[in-house]
Structure formats: structure tokens, C-alpha cells
Short mmCIF file of C-alpha atoms in Angstrom, two decimals:
data_model
loop_
_atom_site.label_atom_id
_atom_site.label_comp_id
_atom_site.label_asym_id
_atom_site.label_seq_id
_atom_site.Cartn_x
_atom_site.Cartn_y
_atom_site.Cartn_z
CA UNK C 1 -69.79 26.74 -24.84
CA UNK C 2 -69.55 25.87 -21.13
CA UNK C 3 -67.76 26.44 -17.94
CA UNK C 4 -65.56 23.50 -18.57
CA UNK C 5 -62.37 25.43 -19.49
CA UNK C 6 -60.44 27.41 -16.84
CA UNK C 7 -57.92 29.17 -19.07
CA UNK C 8 -56.06 32.16 -17.61
CA UNK C 9 -56.07 35.61 -19.19
CA UNK C 10 -52.66 36.95 -19.92
CA UNK C 11 -51.81 40.62 -19.29
CA UNK C 12 -48.01 40.56 -19.13
CA UNK C 13 -46.95 37.21 -17.50
CA UNK C 14 -45.27 34.41 -19.49
CA UNK C 15 -47.56 31.50 -20.28
CA UNK C 16 -45.68 29.18 -17.86
CA UNK C 17 -46.26 31.66 -15.02
CA UNK C 18 -50.07 31.66 -15.78
CA UNK C 19 -50.26 27.94 -15.25
CA UNK C 20 -50.15 28.53 -11.47
CA UNK C 21 -53.60 30.13 -11.74
CA UNK C 22 -55.23 26.96 -13.21
CA UNK C 23 -55.88 25.12 -9.97
CA UNK C 24 -57.71 28.14 -8.60
CA UNK C 25 -59.68 28.58 -11.80
CA UNK C 26 -60.75 25.00 -11.70
CA UNK C 27 -62.19 25.48 -8.29
CA UNK C 28 -63.99 28.58 -9.41
CA UNK C 29 -65.50 26.63 -12.45
CA UNK C 30 -66.73 24.00 -10.15
CA UNK C 31 -68.37 26.63 -7.81
CA UNK C 32 -70.27 28.63 -10.54
CA UNK C 33 -73.58 29.70 -9.09
CA UNK C 34 -72.67 28.63 -5.58
CA UNK C 35 -72.17 31.88 -3.80
CA UNK C 36 -71.13 30.53 -0.33
CA UNK C 37 -68.40 28.45 -1.97
CA UNK C 38 -67.27 31.45 -4.11
CA UNK C 39 -67.08 33.53 -0.98
CA UNK C 40 -64.88 30.85 0.72
CA UNK C 41 -62.63 30.79 -2.44
CA UNK C 42 -62.35 34.56 -2.27
CA UNK C 43 -61.28 34.35 1.34
CA UNK C 44 -58.71 31.77 0.50
CA UNK C 45 -57.38 33.68 -2.55
CA UNK C 46 -57.11 36.86 -0.43
CA UNK C 47 -54.58 35.33 1.77
CA UNK C 48 -51.95 35.25 -1.00
CA UNK C 49 -53.21 37.44 -3.70
CA UNK C 50 -50.99 40.49 -4.75
CA UNK C 51 -52.08 43.97 -3.81
CA UNK C 52 -51.84 46.90 -6.21
CA UNK C 53 -48.80 49.02 -6.11
CA UNK C 54 -46.58 46.36 -4.44
CA UNK C 55 -44.80 45.12 -7.45
CA UNK C 56 -47.23 42.56 -8.87
CA UNK C 57 -50.14 44.70 -9.97
CA UNK C 58 -50.28 42.98 -13.40
CA UNK C 59 -50.50 39.53 -11.68
CA UNK C 60 -53.37 40.82 -9.48
CA UNK C 61 -55.26 41.93 -12.61
CA UNK C 62 -54.47 38.65 -14.36
CA UNK C 63 -56.02 36.89 -11.44
CA UNK C 64 -59.15 39.09 -11.51
CA UNK C 65 -59.50 38.81 -15.33
CA UNK C 66 -58.94 35.05 -15.27
CA UNK C 67 -61.55 34.37 -12.57
CA UNK C 68 -64.12 36.58 -14.45
CA UNK C 69 -63.31 34.77 -17.65
CA UNK C 70 -64.42 31.52 -15.97
CA UNK C 71 -67.60 33.26 -14.54
CA UNK C 72 -68.42 36.90 -14.45
CA UNK C 73 -70.27 36.61 -11.22
CA UNK C 74 -67.32 34.91 -9.54
CA UNK C 75 -65.16 37.84 -10.54
CA UNK C 76 -67.77 40.17 -9.08
CA UNK C 77 -67.46 38.18 -5.80
CA UNK C 78 -63.71 38.21 -5.72
CA UNK C 79 -62.90 41.77 -6.66
CA UNK C 80 -64.46 43.67 -3.73
CA UNK C 81 -62.95 41.29 -1.15
CA UNK C 82 -59.43 41.85 -2.60
CA UNK C 83 -60.14 45.62 -2.86
CA UNK C 84 -61.21 45.78 0.87
CA UNK C 85 -57.98 44.02 1.91
CA UNK C 86 -55.99 46.46 -0.24
CA UNK C 87 -57.78 49.46 1.15
CA UNK C 88 -57.13 48.33 4.77
CA UNK C 89 -53.46 47.66 3.90
CA UNK C 90 -53.08 51.07 2.33
CA UNK C 91 -54.47 52.66 5.46
CA UNK C 92 -52.02 50.84 7.72
CA UNK C 93 -54.94 49.02 9.38
CA UNK C 94 -54.98 45.50 10.51
CA UNK C 95 -56.33 43.18 7.79
CA UNK C 96 -59.09 40.74 8.71
CA UNK C 97 -57.74 37.21 9.15
CA UNK C 98 -61.20 35.66 8.81
CA UNK C 99 -64.32 36.23 6.76
CA UNK C 100 -65.15 37.89 3.54
CA UNK C 101 -65.45 41.68 3.02
CA UNK C 102 -67.03 44.05 0.66
CA UNK C 103 -66.67 47.71 -0.27
CA UNK C 104 -69.73 49.90 -0.17
CA UNK C 105 -69.19 53.49 -1.46
CA UNK C 106 -72.23 54.10 -3.68
CA UNK C 107 -74.69 56.89 -2.90
CA UNK C 108 -78.33 57.07 -3.95
CA UNK C 109 -81.39 59.41 -3.82
CA UNK C 110 -83.30 59.09 -0.53
CA UNK C 111 -80.65 57.39 1.43
CA UNK C 112 -77.81 58.68 3.60
CA UNK C 113 -75.41 57.01 5.94
CA UNK C 114 -73.97 59.23 8.71
CA UNK C 115 -71.05 58.56 11.02
CA UNK C 116 -71.10 60.41 14.44
CA UNK C 117 -68.36 60.51 17.03
CA UNK C 118 -69.44 59.36 20.50
CA UNK C 119 -68.45 60.81 23.85
CA UNK C 120 -65.49 58.35 24.13
CA UNK C 121 -64.17 59.27 20.68
CA UNK C 122 -65.44 56.20 18.76
CA UNK C 123 -67.82 56.29 15.81
CA UNK C 124 -71.23 54.76 15.23
CA UNK C 125 -73.21 54.67 11.89
CA UNK C 126 -76.77 55.45 11.45
CA UNK C 127 -78.83 55.54 8.22
CA UNK C 128 -78.92 53.56 5.05
CA UNK C 129 -76.50 52.65 2.23
CA UNK C 130 -77.68 51.47 -1.21
CA UNK C 131 -76.13 49.01 -3.69
CA UNK C 132 -74.52 46.77 -1.00
CA UNK C 133 -73.90 43.49 -2.92
CA UNK C 134 -74.16 40.36 -0.91
CA UNK C 135 -74.25 42.29 2.40
CA UNK C 136 -76.28 39.56 4.17
CA UNK C 137 -73.58 37.00 3.33
CA UNK C 138 -70.47 39.07 3.97
CA UNK C 139 -68.71 39.37 7.39
CA UNK C 140 -67.48 42.94 7.07
CA UNK C 141 -67.12 45.90 4.79
CA UNK C 142 -65.26 49.09 4.11
CA UNK C 143 -68.00 51.57 3.83
CA UNK C 144 -68.26 55.34 3.31
CA UNK C 145 -70.38 57.59 5.42
CA UNK C 146 -70.99 61.33 5.84
CA UNK C 147 -69.15 62.82 8.78
CA UNK C 148 -69.78 65.93 10.91
CA UNK C 149 -66.65 67.49 9.45
CA UNK C 150 -68.20 69.64 6.72
CA UNK C 151 -70.21 66.62 5.64
CA UNK C 152 -67.11 64.90 4.33
CA UNK C 153 -67.43 61.38 3.28
CA UNK C 154 -64.92 59.12 5.10
CA UNK C 155 -64.24 55.31 5.11
CA UNK C 156 -64.99 53.04 8.03
CA UNK C 157 -64.54 49.26 8.68
CA UNK C 158 -67.73 47.66 9.81
CA UNK C 159 -68.83 44.26 11.11
CA UNK C 160 -71.84 43.36 9.06
CA UNK C 161 -72.87 40.86 11.67
CA UNK C 162 -73.51 43.61 14.19
CA UNK C 163 -77.06 43.37 15.58
CA UNK C 164 -77.68 47.02 14.29
CA UNK C 165 -77.24 46.00 10.66
CA UNK C 166 -80.32 45.09 8.60
CA UNK C 167 -79.84 44.01 5.04
CA UNK C 168 -82.91 44.33 2.77
CA UNK C 169 -83.76 41.52 0.41
CA UNK C 170 -83.88 43.47 -2.88
CA UNK C 171 -86.45 42.99 -5.62
CA UNK C 172 -83.67 41.97 -8.01
CA UNK C 173 -85.34 41.37 -11.41
CA UNK C 174 -82.14 41.57 -13.43
CA UNK C 175 -81.23 38.60 -15.58
CA UNK C 176 -77.50 39.56 -15.11
CA UNK C 177 -75.69 38.72 -11.90
CA UNK C 178 -78.76 37.01 -10.52
CA UNK C 179 -76.78 35.31 -7.65
CA UNK C 180 -75.32 38.69 -6.57
CA UNK C 181 -78.27 41.00 -5.69
CA UNK C 182 -77.38 44.49 -4.49
CA UNK C 183 -79.80 46.05 -1.98
CA UNK C 184 -79.95 48.71 0.67
CA UNK C 185 -78.57 48.11 4.15
CA UNK C 186 -79.73 49.88 7.22
CA UNK C 187 -77.47 50.86 10.12
CA UNK C 188 -78.72 51.54 13.65
CA UNK C 189 -75.93 52.63 16.19
CA UNK C 190 -73.42 50.31 14.50
CA UNK C 191 -69.85 50.64 15.77
CA UNK C 192 -67.36 51.61 13.02
CA UNK C 193 -63.58 51.89 12.92
CA UNK C 194 -62.21 54.82 10.86
CA UNK C 195 -60.09 53.81 7.92
CA UNK C 196 -57.45 56.52 7.97
CA UNK C 197 -58.70 60.12 8.20
CA UNK C 198 -61.19 62.36 6.47
CA UNK C 199 -61.52 61.99 2.69
CA UNK C 200 -58.39 59.85 2.45
CA UNK C 201 -60.41 57.02 0.89
CA UNK C 202 -61.20 59.11 -2.24
CA UNK C 203 -57.81 60.91 -2.46
CA UNK C 204 -55.48 57.93 -2.14
CA UNK C 205 -53.99 56.57 -5.39
CA UNK C 206 -55.45 53.16 -4.46
CA UNK C 207 -58.86 54.54 -5.31
CA UNK C 208 -57.80 54.85 -8.88
CA UNK C 209 -55.92 51.63 -8.86
CA UNK C 210 -58.95 49.79 -7.62
CA UNK C 211 -61.03 51.24 -10.43
CA UNK C 212 -58.50 49.78 -12.90
CA UNK C 213 -58.83 46.47 -11.08
CA UNK C 214 -62.52 46.49 -11.86
CA UNK C 215 -61.71 47.08 -15.51
CA UNK C 216 -59.40 44.04 -15.46
CA UNK C 217 -62.49 42.03 -14.49
CA UNK C 218 -64.43 43.50 -17.38
CA UNK C 219 -61.56 42.58 -19.70
CA UNK C 220 -61.73 38.99 -18.48
CA UNK C 221 -65.45 38.83 -19.39
CA UNK C 222 -64.65 40.21 -22.80
CA UNK C 223 -61.99 37.58 -23.30
CA UNK C 224 -64.44 34.94 -22.43
CA UNK C 225 -66.94 36.14 -24.91
CA UNK C 226 -64.28 36.27 -27.62
CA UNK C 227 -63.26 32.61 -26.74
CA UNK C 228 -66.86 31.63 -27.10
CA UNK C 229 -66.79 33.03 -30.53
CA UNK C 230 -63.64 31.32 -31.68
CA UNK C 231 -64.96 28.05 -30.19
CA UNK C 232 -68.16 28.42 -32.21
CA UNK C 233 -66.25 29.15 -35.48
CA UNK C 234 -63.92 26.18 -34.83
CA UNK C 235 -66.88 23.87 -34.22
CA UNK C 236 -68.72 25.04 -37.26
CA UNK C 237 -65.57 24.52 -39.40
CA UNK C 238 -65.21 21.01 -38.05
CA UNK C 239 -68.75 20.28 -39.30
CA UNK C 240 -67.97 21.60 -42.78
CA UNK C 241 -69.14 25.20 -42.38
CA UNK C 242 -65.97 27.47 -42.78
CA UNK C 243 -66.26 31.03 -41.54
CA UNK C 244 -67.01 33.59 -44.23
CA UNK C 245 -65.23 36.89 -44.61
CA UNK C 246 -67.59 38.68 -42.31
CA UNK C 247 -67.06 36.20 -39.52
CA UNK C 248 -63.29 36.40 -39.94
CA UNK C 249 -63.29 40.22 -40.22
CA UNK C 250 -65.24 40.31 -36.85
CA UNK C 251 -62.64 38.07 -35.28
CA UNK C 252 -59.84 40.18 -36.60
CA UNK C 253 -61.41 43.30 -34.99
CA UNK C 254 -61.98 41.44 -31.75
CA UNK C 255 -58.23 40.42 -31.84
CA UNK C 256 -57.19 44.10 -32.29
CA UNK C 257 -59.42 45.31 -29.57
CA UNK C 258 -58.30 42.79 -27.02
CA UNK C 259 -54.61 43.05 -27.89
CA UNK C 260 -54.65 46.86 -27.62
CA UNK C 261 -56.72 46.90 -24.40
CA UNK C 262 -54.56 44.28 -22.71
CA UNK C 263 -51.49 46.27 -23.62
CA UNK C 264 -52.90 49.34 -22.12
CA UNK C 265 -53.55 47.46 -18.79
CA UNK C 266 -50.04 46.00 -18.82
CA UNK C 267 -48.46 49.47 -19.26
CA UNK C 268 -50.60 51.00 -16.48
CA UNK C 269 -49.74 48.08 -14.08
CA UNK C 270 -46.02 48.69 -14.80
CA UNK C 271 -46.38 52.46 -14.19
CA UNK C 272 -48.14 51.76 -10.86
CA UNK C 273 -45.46 49.42 -9.59
CA UNK C 274 -42.77 51.97 -10.75
CA UNK C 275 -44.32 54.68 -8.62
CA UNK C 276 -45.39 56.77 -11.57
CA UNK C 277 -49.04 56.77 -10.69
CA UNK C 278 -48.96 57.41 -6.99
CA UNK C 279 -50.19 60.97 -7.07
CA UNK C 280 -48.13 61.88 -3.95
CA UNK C 281 -45.97 64.43 -5.89
CA UNK C 282 -48.13 67.55 -6.56
CA UNK C 283 -46.18 68.15 -9.74
CA UNK C 284 -46.31 64.56 -10.86
CA UNK C 285 -49.06 62.68 -12.74
CA UNK C 286 -52.32 61.86 -11.10
CA UNK C 287 -53.35 58.19 -11.31
CA UNK C 288 -57.05 59.21 -11.82
CA UNK C 289 -56.86 60.24 -15.60
CA UNK C 290 -55.24 56.95 -16.44
CA UNK C 291 -57.99 55.07 -14.39
CA UNK C 292 -60.65 56.98 -16.45
CA UNK C 293 -58.91 56.11 -19.69
CA UNK C 294 -58.59 52.45 -18.92
CA UNK C 295 -62.08 52.07 -17.60
CA UNK C 296 -63.57 53.84 -20.61
CA UNK C 297 -61.42 51.92 -23.05
CA UNK C 298 -62.25 48.59 -21.45
CA UNK C 299 -65.96 49.30 -21.19
CA UNK C 300 -66.09 50.30 -24.87
CA UNK C 301 -64.09 47.15 -25.80
CA UNK C 302 -66.49 44.91 -23.87
CA UNK C 303 -69.51 46.38 -25.61
CA UNK C 304 -67.99 46.11 -29.01
CA UNK C 305 -66.89 42.54 -28.57
CA UNK C 306 -70.30 41.66 -27.32
CA UNK C 307 -71.89 43.29 -30.35
CA UNK C 308 -69.63 41.64 -32.81
CA UNK C 309 -70.11 38.12 -31.33
CA UNK C 310 -73.92 38.43 -30.95
CA UNK C 311 -74.22 39.76 -34.59
CA UNK C 312 -72.33 36.73 -35.90
CA UNK C 313 -73.73 34.04 -33.71
CA UNK C 314 -77.25 35.23 -33.76
CA UNK C 315 -80.02 34.34 -31.27
CA UNK C 316 -79.30 30.66 -31.00
CA UNK C 317 -76.69 30.59 -28.08
CA UNK C 318 -78.54 33.36 -26.32
CA UNK C 319 -81.62 31.25 -26.28
CA UNK C 320 -80.19 27.83 -25.80
CA UNK C 321 -76.65 28.00 -24.27
CA UNK C 322 -76.83 28.63 -20.49
CA UNK C 323 -73.19 29.46 -19.97
CA UNK C 324 -73.01 31.95 -22.92
CA UNK C 325 -76.40 33.57 -22.11
CA UNK C 326 -75.39 34.01 -18.47
CA UNK C 327 -72.02 35.45 -19.37
CA UNK C 328 -73.63 38.00 -21.77
CA UNK C 329 -76.19 39.04 -19.24
CA UNK C 330 -73.77 39.22 -16.29
CA UNK C 331 -71.19 41.20 -18.25
CA UNK C 332 -73.79 43.65 -19.63
CA UNK C 333 -74.88 44.56 -16.14
CA UNK C 334 -71.38 44.59 -14.66
CA UNK C 335 -69.95 47.19 -17.13
CA UNK C 336 -72.79 49.55 -16.26
CA UNK C 337 -70.65 50.43 -13.23
CA UNK C 338 -68.80 52.55 -15.80
CA UNK C 339 -70.27 56.03 -15.95
CA UNK C 340 -69.83 56.39 -19.64
CA UNK C 341 -70.01 60.02 -20.91
CA UNK C 342 -69.90 61.40 -17.40
CA UNK C 343 -66.44 59.76 -16.89
CA UNK C 344 -65.44 61.06 -20.34
CA UNK C 345 -66.54 64.52 -19.29
CA UNK C 346 -64.44 64.30 -16.20
CA UNK C 347 -61.50 63.13 -18.25
CA UNK C 348 -61.99 65.93 -20.76
CA UNK C 349 -61.86 68.46 -18.02
CA UNK C 350 -58.60 67.08 -16.76
CA UNK C 351 -57.16 67.00 -20.32
CA UNK C 352 -58.18 70.68 -20.83
CA UNK C 353 -56.22 71.55 -17.67
CA UNK C 354 -53.12 70.02 -19.27
CA UNK C 355 -53.28 66.56 -17.68
CA UNK C 356 -52.68 64.75 -21.00
CA UNK C 357 -49.72 63.13 -22.86
CA UNK C 358 -50.52 64.33 -26.32
#
């Protein structure tokens, strides 16, 4: 098991179409662990990558899944940059031509970021924002802050190189995503450009679409773990140790899980591009229940695939195979962005109100 393969992840494209991803994936493979190079690659990819809802959503998700299948941390670098570009595009704002961007929308106890309007009508940010991944190495970010309008949270575009921005060096003890620490960033009179108006950031359909894009990354990690498993079984068979019924049953379950999950993503991408999940029609379907379904389904799939593979392969590769161990640790931390039963409770409330297809 290694980073030697750069095999794309298929969601709906034909195999021949996926071959176009291979040169990019080779560059990602060569840059594993090198965050500055991964950021440069993200910037380059962002110039031509599809945006959700513009007709090629499945291709965007294939890109995200494929990069994450090479290296989970690389997907974690790429996804927020592409999401930031998509948010600015959806807002009708000018997209940055240079630099790499992040999206910082998390909240945490004891921290608050406030946006206040100045006398000339512009905004400045003051306060702190937690969970800002790679803030010290990024050029800009779309960031949410509390406004004076009934304490509404709104989105702003911010230059992270502003002299009033201070990024803490976090005490990052995690074995997962070691090269992508997330810490608190402090803002002192930092100029900020509103991204649309009020709570638009949370109400736009792209908020749900972006959540599904993260799930596509998780799927890519699960596919990579499944490929690790099939490679191990193939190697063992070549050495005269054929897989037993338990090993084959686990592989069969993994195949079912990944096929079903991938199909769900493909259908959602098609619905987004068809305009069925825009949420602009009050009587039409909201995109958010589908996003909750997909995120929950993919997160559950990832955990089950990881369990099946580790049960069958045992402690050996976790202890001695660097690429496999890193992938497992990175992916375990990454999927904790899913809110588990809290998201299911939100989905259940929507289903109880009638937002369901069954």
C-alpha cells in the first residue's frame, strides 16, 4: 500500500473521461505531505474546476473524491479553496485571480467574531474565529461573523495577510491531518467585504451543495481504503494465501456500500444541475434534506468500510504501513465534521414536516 497509484474515483463519468484527471492526481501524489505545493496545486486546479450547479457537479465531486483517494489531507486542502470560489461566484462577487482561499464558518465557546459597519459604510472585523485550517498559509477566506443586524451571521471576504490578522499556532496533537492544523484566528480592525447580504450565506442552495462536496471527499477516502483492502487480498493470493469466506464477504459488503453511496451522489449531482435542488421555489424541494441524507449516508459508509478493512487486515498495516495508517487517521478525523445524530435529528424534523419522498 502506498501513494504510488493515482486512480480516479468514478461517480458518473465514463472511464475514458476520468483519464483527464490522472495528470493532476499524479501531481497530488508527488506532493503528499508538502502543504505549500498542495496549496499551489489547489490554486491551479481552481482556475478550471467545475462549480456546483453549473452543469458539471458530478465532475466536481469526482475531482474532489479522486484527490482525496490519493491523499485525504490533499482533499482537505483542495475542497475549501474550491468552495470559497464557488461561494464568491454564487454571490456575484469577483473571484480572486491569485492566492488560495479557505472558508471559516465554525463557531466555538468563548470566541466570537463581530462585523461592524464604519462611518463610510465599509465593514471591519474584530474578535476571534476557531477552527481556521491553514489560516497562516492562506491568502484569503470567506468567513462568517456576527453583525449588528439582530446578531445575524453574515459572510465576508477577508485578506488573511492583513496586519490585523493573527493566526495562533494550535497545539495540534491529532495523528490525523497532522499537516493541516486548525487553530483560532484573531482579528483586530480587519477590513472585510460583504459577500451578498445578511444571512444569505446559510440560506443559499450552495450551502447544501458544498456540504455534499465535502461528502464526496469522504467517499474518496473510503474508496482508497477499499482499494487498500483489495490490494492486500490480491497480494496475499499471489503468495498462496487465498481469501477465506469472511474476507470475501467483507469485500462484498464494501462493494455494496460503495456502489450504493456513489449512486446516491450521482443522482444528487444530476438533480442539482437540473435545478431540482435550488430551493428558490417555496413550494419546491429544499436542497438541505438531501444534503443531510448524503452526508449521513457517506459518513456511515466510511466508518463501516474502515471497520471491515481493519477487522480483516488486523494491526499489521496500521503499525507498519505509513500510507495506510495515515489514510485511516486522516479519514477518521475528517468525517467527524459530520454531526452524526444531531444531523439525523434535523433530518427527522424535516421528514416529520413532510419533506420526504416516502
